[in-house]
mmCIF file of C-alpha atoms in Angstrom:
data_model
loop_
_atom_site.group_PDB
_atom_site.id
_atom_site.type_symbol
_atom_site.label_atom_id
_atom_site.label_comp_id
_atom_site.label_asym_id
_atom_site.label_seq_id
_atom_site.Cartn_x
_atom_site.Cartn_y
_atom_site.Cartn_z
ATOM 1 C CA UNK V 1 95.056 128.779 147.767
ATOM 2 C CA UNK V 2 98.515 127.886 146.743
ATOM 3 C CA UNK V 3 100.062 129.490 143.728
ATOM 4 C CA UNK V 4 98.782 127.748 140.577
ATOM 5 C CA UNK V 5 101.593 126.203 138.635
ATOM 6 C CA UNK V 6 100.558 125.349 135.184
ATOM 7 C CA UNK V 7 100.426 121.586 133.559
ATOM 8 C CA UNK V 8 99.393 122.136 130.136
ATOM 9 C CA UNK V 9 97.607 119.045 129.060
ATOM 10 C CA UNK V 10 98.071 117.282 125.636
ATOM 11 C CA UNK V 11 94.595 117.345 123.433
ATOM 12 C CA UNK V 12 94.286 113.900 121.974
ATOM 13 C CA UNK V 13 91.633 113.780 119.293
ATOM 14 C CA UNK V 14 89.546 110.453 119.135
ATOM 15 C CA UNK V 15 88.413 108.803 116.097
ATOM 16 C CA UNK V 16 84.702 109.795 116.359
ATOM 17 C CA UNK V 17 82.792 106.298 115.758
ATOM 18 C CA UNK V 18 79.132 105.615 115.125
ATOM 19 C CA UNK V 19 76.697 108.240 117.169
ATOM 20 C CA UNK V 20 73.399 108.412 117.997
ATOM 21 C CA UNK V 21 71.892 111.987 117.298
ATOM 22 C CA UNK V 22 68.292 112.907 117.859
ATOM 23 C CA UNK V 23 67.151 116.262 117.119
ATOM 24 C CA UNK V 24 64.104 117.734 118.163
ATOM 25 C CA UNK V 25 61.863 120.974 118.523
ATOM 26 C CA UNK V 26 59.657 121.535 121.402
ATOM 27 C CA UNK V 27 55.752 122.423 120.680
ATOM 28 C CA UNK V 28 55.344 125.936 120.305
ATOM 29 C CA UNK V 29 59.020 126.811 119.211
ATOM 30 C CA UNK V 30 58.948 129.937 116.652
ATOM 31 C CA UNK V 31 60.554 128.436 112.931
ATOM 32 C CA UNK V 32 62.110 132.263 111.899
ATOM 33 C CA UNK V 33 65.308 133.662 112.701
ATOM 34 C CA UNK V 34 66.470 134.118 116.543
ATOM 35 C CA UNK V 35 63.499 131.408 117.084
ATOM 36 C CA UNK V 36 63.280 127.785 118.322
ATOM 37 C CA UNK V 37 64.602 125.423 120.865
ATOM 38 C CA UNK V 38 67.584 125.921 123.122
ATOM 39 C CA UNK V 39 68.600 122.473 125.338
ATOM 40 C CA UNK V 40 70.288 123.449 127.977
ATOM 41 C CA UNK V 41 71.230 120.702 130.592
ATOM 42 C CA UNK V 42 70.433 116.822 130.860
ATOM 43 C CA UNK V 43 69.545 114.774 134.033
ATOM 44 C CA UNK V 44 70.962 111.508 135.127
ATOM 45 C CA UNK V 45 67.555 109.974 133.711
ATOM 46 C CA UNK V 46 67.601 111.529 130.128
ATOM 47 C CA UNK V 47 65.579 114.444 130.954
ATOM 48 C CA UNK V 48 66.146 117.659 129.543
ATOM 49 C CA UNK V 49 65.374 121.047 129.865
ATOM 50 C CA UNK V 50 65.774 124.467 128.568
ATOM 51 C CA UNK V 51 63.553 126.866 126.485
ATOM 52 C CA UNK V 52 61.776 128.090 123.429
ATOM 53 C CA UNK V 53 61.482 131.360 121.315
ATOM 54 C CA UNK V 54 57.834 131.313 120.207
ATOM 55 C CA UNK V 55 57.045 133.235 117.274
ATOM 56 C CA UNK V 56 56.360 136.310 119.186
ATOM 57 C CA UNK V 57 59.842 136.253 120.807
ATOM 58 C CA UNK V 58 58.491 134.944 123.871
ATOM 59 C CA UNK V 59 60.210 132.878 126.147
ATOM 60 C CA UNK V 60 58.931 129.657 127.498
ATOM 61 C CA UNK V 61 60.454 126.980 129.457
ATOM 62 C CA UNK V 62 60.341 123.062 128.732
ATOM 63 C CA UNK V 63 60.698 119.561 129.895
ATOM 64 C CA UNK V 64 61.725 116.385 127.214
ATOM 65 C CA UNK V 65 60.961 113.626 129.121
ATOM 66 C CA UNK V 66 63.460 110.339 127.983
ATOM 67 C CA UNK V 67 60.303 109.102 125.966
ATOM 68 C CA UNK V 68 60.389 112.266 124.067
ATOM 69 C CA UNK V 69 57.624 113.912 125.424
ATOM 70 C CA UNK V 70 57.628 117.756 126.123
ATOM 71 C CA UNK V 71 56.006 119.628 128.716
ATOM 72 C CA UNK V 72 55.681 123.412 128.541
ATOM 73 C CA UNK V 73 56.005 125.812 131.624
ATOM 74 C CA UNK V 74 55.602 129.484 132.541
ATOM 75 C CA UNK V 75 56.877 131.239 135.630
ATOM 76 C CA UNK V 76 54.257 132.875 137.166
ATOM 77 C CA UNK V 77 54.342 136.694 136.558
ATOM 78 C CA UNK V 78 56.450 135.954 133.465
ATOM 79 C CA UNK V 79 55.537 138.239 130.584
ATOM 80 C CA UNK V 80 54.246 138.002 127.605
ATOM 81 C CA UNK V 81 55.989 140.585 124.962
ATOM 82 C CA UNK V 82 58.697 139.980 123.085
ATOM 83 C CA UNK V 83 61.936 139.459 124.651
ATOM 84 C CA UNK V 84 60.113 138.526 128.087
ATOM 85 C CA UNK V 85 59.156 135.227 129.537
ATOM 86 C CA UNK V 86 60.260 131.518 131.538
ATOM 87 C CA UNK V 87 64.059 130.305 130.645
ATOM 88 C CA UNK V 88 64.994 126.791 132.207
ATOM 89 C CA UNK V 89 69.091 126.580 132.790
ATOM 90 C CA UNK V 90 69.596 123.852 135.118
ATOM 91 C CA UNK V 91 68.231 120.503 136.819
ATOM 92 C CA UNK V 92 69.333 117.787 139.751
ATOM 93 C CA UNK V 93 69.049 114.633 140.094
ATOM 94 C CA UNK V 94 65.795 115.022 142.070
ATOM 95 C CA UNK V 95 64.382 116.715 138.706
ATOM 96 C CA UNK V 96 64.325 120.207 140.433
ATOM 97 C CA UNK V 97 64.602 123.180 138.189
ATOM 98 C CA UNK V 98 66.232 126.545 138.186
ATOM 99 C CA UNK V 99 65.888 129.732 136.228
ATOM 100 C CA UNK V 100 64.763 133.196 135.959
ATOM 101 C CA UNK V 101 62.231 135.030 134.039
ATOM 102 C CA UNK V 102 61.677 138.649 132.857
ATOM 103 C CA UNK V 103 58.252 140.323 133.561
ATOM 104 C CA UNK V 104 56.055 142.695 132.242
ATOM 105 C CA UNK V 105 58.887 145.581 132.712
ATOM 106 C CA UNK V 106 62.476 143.415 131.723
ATOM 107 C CA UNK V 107 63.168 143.083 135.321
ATOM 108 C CA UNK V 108 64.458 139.500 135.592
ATOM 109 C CA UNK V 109 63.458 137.170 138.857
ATOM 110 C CA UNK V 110 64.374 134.032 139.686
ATOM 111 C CA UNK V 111 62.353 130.512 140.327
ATOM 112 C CA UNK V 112 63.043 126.994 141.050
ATOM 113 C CA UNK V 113 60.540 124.634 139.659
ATOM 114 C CA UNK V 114 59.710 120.911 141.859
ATOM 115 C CA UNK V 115 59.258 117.777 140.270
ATOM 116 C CA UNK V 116 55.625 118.004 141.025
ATOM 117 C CA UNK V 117 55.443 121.435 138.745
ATOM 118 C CA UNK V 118 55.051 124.064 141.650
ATOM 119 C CA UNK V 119 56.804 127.249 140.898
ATOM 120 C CA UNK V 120 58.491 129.242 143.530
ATOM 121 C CA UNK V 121 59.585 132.675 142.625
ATOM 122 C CA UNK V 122 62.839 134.507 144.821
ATOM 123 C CA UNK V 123 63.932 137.575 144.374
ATOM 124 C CA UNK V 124 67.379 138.076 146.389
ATOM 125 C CA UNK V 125 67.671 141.110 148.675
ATOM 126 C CA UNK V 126 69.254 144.457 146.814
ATOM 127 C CA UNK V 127 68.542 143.248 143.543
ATOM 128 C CA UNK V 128 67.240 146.487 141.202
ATOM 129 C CA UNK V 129 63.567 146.195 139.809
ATOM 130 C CA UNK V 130 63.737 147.960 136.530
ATOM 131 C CA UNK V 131 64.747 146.956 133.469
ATOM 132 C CA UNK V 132 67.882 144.539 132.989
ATOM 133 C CA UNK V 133 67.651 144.362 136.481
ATOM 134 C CA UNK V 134 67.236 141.881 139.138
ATOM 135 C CA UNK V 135 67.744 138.072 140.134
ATOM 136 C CA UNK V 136 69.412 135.573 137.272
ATOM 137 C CA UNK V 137 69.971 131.600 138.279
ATOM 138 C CA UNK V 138 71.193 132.214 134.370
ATOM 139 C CA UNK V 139 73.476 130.560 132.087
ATOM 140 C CA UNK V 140 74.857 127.517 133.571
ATOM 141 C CA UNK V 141 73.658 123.822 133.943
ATOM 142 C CA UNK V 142 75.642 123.897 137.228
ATOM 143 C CA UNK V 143 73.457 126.231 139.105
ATOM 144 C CA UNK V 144 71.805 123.779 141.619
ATOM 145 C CA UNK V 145 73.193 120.887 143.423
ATOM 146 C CA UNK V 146 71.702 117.401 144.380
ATOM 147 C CA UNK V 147 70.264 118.964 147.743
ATOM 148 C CA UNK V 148 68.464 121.765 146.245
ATOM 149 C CA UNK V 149 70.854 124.737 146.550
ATOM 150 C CA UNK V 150 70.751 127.298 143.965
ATOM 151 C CA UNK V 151 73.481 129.868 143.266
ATOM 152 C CA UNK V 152 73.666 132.948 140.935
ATOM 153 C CA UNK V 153 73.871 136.546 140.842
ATOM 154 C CA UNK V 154 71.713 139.253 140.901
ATOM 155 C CA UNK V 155 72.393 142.605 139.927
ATOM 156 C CA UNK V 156 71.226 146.124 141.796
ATOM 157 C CA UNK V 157 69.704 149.457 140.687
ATOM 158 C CA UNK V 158 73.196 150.696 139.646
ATOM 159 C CA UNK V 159 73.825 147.568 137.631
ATOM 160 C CA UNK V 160 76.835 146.230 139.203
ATOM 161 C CA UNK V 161 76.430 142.391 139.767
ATOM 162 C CA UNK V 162 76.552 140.478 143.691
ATOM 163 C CA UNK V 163 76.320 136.849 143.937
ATOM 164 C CA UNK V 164 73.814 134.799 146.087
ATOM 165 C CA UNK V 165 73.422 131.505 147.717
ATOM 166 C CA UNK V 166 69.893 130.240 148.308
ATOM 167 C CA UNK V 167 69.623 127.509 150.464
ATOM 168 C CA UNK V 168 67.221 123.920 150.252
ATOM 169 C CA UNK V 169 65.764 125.936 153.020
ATOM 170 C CA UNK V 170 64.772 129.232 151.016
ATOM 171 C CA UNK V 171 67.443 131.649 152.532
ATOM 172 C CA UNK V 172 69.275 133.290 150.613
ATOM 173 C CA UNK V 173 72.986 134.757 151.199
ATOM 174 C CA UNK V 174 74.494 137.806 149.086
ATOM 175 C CA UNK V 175 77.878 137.868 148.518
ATOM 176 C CA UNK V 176 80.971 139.835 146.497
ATOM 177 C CA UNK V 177 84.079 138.551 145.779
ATOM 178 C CA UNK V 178 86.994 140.306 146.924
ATOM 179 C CA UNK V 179 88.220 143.272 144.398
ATOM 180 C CA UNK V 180 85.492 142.966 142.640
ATOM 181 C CA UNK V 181 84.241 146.148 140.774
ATOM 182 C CA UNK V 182 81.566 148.342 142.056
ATOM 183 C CA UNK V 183 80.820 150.089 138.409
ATOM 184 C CA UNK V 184 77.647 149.515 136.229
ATOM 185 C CA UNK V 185 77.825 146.032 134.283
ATOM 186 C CA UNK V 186 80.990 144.628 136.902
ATOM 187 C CA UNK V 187 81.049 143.078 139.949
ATOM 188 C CA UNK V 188 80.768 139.001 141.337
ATOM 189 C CA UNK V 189 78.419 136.515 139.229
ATOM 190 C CA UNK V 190 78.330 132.818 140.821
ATOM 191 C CA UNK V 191 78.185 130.137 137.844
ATOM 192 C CA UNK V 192 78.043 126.686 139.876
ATOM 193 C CA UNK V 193 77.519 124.737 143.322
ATOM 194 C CA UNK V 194 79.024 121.935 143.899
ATOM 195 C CA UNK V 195 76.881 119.272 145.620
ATOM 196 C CA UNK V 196 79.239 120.190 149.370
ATOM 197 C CA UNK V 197 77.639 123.820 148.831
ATOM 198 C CA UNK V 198 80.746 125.674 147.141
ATOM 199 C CA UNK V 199 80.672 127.671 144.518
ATOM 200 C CA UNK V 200 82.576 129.375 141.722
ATOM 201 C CA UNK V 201 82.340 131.942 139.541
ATOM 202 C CA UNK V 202 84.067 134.947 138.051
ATOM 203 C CA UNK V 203 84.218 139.050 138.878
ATOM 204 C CA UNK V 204 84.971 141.655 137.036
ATOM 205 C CA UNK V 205 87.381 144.589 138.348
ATOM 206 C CA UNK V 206 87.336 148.123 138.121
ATOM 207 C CA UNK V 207 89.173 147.763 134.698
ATOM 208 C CA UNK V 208 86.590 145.030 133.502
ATOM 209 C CA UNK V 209 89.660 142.517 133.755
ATOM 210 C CA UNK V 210 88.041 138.893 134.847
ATOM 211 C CA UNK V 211 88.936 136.941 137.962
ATOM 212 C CA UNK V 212 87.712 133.426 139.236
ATOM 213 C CA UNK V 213 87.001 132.658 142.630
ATOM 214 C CA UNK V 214 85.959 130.225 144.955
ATOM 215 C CA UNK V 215 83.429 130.566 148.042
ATOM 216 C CA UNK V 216 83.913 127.626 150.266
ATOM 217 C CA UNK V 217 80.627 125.882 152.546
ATOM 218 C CA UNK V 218 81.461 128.300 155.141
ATOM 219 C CA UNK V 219 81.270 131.348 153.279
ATOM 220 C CA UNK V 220 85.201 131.762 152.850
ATOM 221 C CA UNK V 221 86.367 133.568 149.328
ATOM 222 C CA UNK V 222 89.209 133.190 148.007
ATOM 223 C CA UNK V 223 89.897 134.668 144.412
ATOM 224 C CA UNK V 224 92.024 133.110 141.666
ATOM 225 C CA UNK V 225 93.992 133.682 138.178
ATOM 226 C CA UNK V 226 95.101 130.539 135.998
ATOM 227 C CA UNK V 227 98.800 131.141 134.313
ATOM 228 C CA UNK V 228 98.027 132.342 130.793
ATOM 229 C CA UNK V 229 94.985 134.189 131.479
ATOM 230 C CA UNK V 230 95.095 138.004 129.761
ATOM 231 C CA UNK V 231 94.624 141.141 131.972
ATOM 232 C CA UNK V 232 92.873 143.727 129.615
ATOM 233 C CA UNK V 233 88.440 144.172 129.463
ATOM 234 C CA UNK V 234 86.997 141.175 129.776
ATOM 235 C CA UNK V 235 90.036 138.702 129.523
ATOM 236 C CA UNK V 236 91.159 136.823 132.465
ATOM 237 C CA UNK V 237 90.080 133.535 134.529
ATOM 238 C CA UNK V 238 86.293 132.374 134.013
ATOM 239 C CA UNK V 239 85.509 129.846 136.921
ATOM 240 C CA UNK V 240 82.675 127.534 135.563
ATOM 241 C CA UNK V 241 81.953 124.161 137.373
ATOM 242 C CA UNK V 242 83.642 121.544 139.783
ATOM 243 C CA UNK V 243 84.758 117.984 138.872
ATOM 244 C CA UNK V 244 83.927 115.214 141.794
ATOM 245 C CA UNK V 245 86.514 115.764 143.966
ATOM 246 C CA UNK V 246 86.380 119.392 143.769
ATOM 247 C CA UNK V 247 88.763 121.114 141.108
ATOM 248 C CA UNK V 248 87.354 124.065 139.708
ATOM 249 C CA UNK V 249 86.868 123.862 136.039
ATOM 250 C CA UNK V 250 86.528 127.007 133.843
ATOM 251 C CA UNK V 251 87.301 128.640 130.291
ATOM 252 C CA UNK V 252 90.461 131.693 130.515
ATOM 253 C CA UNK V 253 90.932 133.944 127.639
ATOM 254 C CA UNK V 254 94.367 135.246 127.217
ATOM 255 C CA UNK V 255 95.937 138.237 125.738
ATOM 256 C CA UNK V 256 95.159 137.278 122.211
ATOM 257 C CA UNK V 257 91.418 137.057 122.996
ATOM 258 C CA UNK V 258 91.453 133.090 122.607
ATOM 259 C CA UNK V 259 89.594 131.018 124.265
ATOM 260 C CA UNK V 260 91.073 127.815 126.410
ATOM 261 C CA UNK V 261 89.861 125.136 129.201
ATOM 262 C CA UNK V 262 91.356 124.946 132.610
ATOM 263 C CA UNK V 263 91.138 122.649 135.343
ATOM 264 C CA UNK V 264 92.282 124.273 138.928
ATOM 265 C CA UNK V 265 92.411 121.513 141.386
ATOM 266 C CA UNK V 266 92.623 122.037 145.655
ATOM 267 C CA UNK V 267 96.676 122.361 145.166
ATOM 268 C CA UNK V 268 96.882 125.073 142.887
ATOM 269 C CA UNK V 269 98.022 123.012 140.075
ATOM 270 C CA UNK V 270 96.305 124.274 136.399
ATOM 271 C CA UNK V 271 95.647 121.813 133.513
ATOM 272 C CA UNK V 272 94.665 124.016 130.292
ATOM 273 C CA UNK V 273 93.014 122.163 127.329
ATOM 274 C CA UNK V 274 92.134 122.974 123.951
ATOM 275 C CA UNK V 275 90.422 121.056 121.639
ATOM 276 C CA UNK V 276 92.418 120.093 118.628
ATOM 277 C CA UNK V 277 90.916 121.756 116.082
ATOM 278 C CA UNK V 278 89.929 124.719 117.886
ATOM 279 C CA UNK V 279 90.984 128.067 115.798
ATOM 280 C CA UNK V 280 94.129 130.396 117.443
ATOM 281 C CA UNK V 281 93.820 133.855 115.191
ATOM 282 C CA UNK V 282 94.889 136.464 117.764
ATOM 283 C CA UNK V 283 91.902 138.635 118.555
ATOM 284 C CA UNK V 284 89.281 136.132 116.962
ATOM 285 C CA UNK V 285 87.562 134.783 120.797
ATOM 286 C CA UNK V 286 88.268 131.396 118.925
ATOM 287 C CA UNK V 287 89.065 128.181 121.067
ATOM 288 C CA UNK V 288 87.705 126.051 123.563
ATOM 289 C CA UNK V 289 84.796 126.785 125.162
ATOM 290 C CA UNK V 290 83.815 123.758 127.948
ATOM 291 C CA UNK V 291 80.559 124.010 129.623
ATOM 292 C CA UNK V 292 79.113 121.487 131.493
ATOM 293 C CA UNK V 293 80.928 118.445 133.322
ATOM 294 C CA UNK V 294 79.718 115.212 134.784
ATOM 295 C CA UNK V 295 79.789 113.266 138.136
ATOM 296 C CA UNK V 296 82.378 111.016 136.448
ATOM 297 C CA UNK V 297 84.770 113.956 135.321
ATOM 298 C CA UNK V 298 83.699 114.441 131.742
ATOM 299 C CA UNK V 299 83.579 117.874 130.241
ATOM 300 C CA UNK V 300 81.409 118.802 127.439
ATOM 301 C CA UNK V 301 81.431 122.096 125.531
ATOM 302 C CA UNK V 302 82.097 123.409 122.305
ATOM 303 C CA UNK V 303 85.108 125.062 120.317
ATOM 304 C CA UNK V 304 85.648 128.027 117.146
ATOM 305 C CA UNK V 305 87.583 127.091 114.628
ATOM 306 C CA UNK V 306 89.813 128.944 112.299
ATOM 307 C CA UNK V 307 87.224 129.997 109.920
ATOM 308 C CA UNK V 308 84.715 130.949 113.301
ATOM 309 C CA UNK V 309 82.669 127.423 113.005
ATOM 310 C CA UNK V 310 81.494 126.034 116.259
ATOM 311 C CA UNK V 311 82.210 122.055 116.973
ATOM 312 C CA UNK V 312 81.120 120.334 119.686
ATOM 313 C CA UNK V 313 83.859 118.145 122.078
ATOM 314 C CA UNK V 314 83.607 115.801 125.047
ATOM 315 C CA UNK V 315 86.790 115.416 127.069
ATOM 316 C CA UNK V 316 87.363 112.579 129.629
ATOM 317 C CA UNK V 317 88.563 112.593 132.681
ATOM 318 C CA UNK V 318 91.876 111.379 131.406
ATOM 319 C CA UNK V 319 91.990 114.123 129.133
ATOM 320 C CA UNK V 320 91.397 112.706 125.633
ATOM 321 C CA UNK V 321 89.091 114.881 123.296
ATOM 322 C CA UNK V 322 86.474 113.582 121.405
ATOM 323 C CA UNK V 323 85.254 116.289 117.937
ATOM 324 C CA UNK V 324 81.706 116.042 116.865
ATOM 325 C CA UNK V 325 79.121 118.047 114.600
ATOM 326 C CA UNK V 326 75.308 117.941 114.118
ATOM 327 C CA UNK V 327 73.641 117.071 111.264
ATOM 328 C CA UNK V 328 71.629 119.870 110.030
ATOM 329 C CA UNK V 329 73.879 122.654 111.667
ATOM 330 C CA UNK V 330 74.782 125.789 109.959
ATOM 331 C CA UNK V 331 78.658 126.981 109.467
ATOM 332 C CA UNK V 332 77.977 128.847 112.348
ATOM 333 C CA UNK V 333 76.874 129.329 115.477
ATOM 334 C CA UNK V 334 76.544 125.753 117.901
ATOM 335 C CA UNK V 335 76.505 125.041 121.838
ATOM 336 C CA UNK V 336 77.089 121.839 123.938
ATOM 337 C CA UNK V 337 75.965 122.757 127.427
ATOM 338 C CA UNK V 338 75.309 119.701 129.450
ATOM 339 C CA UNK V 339 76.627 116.106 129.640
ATOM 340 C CA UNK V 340 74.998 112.997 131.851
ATOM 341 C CA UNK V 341 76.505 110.261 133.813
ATOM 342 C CA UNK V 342 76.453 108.077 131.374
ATOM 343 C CA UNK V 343 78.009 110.430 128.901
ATOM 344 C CA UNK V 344 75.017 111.643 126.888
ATOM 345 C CA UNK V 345 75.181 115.299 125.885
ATOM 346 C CA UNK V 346 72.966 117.847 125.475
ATOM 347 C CA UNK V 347 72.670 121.583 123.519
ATOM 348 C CA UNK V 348 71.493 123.220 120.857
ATOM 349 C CA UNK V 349 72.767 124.420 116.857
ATOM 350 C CA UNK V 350 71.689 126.716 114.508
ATOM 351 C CA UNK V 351 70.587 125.773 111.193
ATOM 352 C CA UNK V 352 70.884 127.962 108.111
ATOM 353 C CA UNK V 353 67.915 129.718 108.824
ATOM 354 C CA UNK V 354 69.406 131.022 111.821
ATOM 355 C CA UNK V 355 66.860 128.830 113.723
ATOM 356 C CA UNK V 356 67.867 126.965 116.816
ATOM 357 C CA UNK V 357 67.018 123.062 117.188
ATOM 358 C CA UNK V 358 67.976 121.017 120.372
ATOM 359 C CA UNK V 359 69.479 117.707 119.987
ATOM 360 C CA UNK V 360 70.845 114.909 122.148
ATOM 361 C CA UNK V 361 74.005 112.750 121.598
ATOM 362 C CA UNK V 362 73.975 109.497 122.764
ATOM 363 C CA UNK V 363 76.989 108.190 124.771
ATOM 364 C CA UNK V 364 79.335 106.567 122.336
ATOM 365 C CA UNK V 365 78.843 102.711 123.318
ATOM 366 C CA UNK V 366 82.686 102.340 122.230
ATOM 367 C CA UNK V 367 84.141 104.578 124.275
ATOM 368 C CA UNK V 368 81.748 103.084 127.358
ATOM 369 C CA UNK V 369 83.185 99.489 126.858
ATOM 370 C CA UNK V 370 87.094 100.919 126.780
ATOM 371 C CA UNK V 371 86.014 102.750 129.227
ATOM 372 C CA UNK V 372 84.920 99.492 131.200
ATOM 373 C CA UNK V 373 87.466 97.251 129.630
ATOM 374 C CA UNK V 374 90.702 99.636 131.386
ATOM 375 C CA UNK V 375 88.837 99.593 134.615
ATOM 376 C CA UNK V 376 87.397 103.140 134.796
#
């Protein structure tokens, strides 16, 4: 890849207009602390998924149909004790699912669910069987792409992390990015595939610094660091997602511990974005946090604020930046993970009970007809 020269983008904020906001909480959800509903991705359709805290701490996956509807799901071999059980991360277009699930020992395996409900558990070769251990498709709504293809990592009995590609066909390839570190807790974890079969991610080194890299269709790594992006534990370049014509997207947290959005595209040219109320106190992990992105180029995600309060944003592909909060949220904790074609998002907050709710934001019906009125 060509060295990355930086283009720091301007954050415009929008005028938020009238919104459409529906909250909801799936059956079952727990109503204490740590409990509830977590959304965690949106289909072209309306159809979201993600997964509840019961109130025994159990895990369970879920489907909200685009009538509201829910339907409830369990991996098989999922257990049944606190802590343990089904989570849902990410869906297609073909309303395929992915996820993992802990068992009856905290081992962690992974499944992908078909839109007819049949569960298919995988396992990917090396990956440890005891506790903490084993296969995650975990913590991205970019994890599968339109053909089926599921990426993620898995980590061994030592506890150092390998990525893996499983095919539409079942196989599935193990991977490690270059320089990656070979101690407990670092190594190569795979965060999205792109619908041509690449895939990004991050690794950490041997001094817990973060890298991003790419994996191309033919198996072909190459490893990146955005301009800005700090070189002590756990700072550094976060790969996250792809946009349509394939520039990585991705958060990088700098030498101040702050948080900021890049976009990497195929020359090596960076665009960093913050939202613009999104907090800078050196050593706070405040900023921009973006998440999930569209087939039209929109990123969703959320940013901290000065005084550590989570907002949600939407960015367009032209870069302007779009602020919103949810009704009912705490001064706290809130996540936007997932955004549809038509601009919809998806996530979860936290109310003052410390209990999570999803919601879904309509697509602002304004910013569709500029959209359509400038030709986009």
């Amino acid at each position: 890849m060509p060295a990355a020269t930086i283009l720091v983008a301007l954050a415009i904020s929008t005028p938020l207009s009238a919104q459409t906001v529906t909250t909801f909480d799936a059956p079952g959800a727990g109503t204490g602390p740590g409990q509830g509903t977590r959304a965690l991705n949106i289909d072209p359709s309306g159809t979201i998924i993600g997964f509840t805290r019961d109130a025994n701490e159990v895990r369970h996956g879920f489907i909200r149909s685009q009538d509201g509807s829910f339907t409830i799901f369990d991996a098989p071999g999922a257990g049944t004790a606190a802590g343990q059980g089904t989570r849902a991360y990410s869906i297609n277009p073909t309303r395929t699912i992915t996820g993992f699930f802990t068992d009856s020992v905290n081992a962690a395996h992974g499944y992908v669910r078909s839109n007819q409900g049949v569960i298919t558990v995988f396992d990917a070769p090396g990956a440890g069987t005891g506790a903490g251990q084993g296969t995650f498709s975990a913590f991205s709504p970019l994890l599968i792409n339109p053909h089926g293809a599921i990426t993620g990592y898995y980590t061994d009995s030592a506890f150092v992390a390998h990525g893996f590609l499983r095919d539409e066909n079942g196989v599935i390839t193990t991977f490690d990015a270059p320089g990656a570190g070979t101690g407990a807790f670092q190594g190569t974890q795979s965060f999205a595939i792109s619908p041509g079969g690449e895939i990004t991610g991050f690794y950490f080194d041997g001094t817990n610094a973060t890298h991003g890299f790419l994996r191309d269709k033919k198996g072909v790594i190459t490893t990146f660091d955005v301009p800005g992006a700090g070189t002590g534990p756990f700072q550094g370049t976060y790969g996250g997602g792809f946009t349509p014509n394939g520039t990585i997207m991705g958060v990088l947290i700098d030498a101040d511990n702050l948080n900021h959005g890049f976009l990497l595209d195929k020359n090596g040219a960076v665009t960093t974005f913050d939202a613009p109320d999104a907090g800078n106190v050196p050593g706070s992990l405040q900023g921009t946090l973006p998440w999930g992105i569209n087939t039209n180029g929109a990123i969703t995600g959320w940013y901290v604020d000065a005084t550590n309060v989570n907002h949600g944003f939407v960015r367009d592909k032209h870069g302007a930046i779009v602020e919103f909060d949810l009704p009912g949220a705490a001064t706290g904790l809130g996540q936007v993970w997932s955004i549809a074609p038509n601009g919809a998002v998806t996530g979860f907050y936290v109310d003052p009970n410390n209990v999570a709710h999803g919601f879904v934001r309509e697509a602002d019906r304004g910013a569709l007809d500029l959209a359509k009125f400038n030709g986009q």
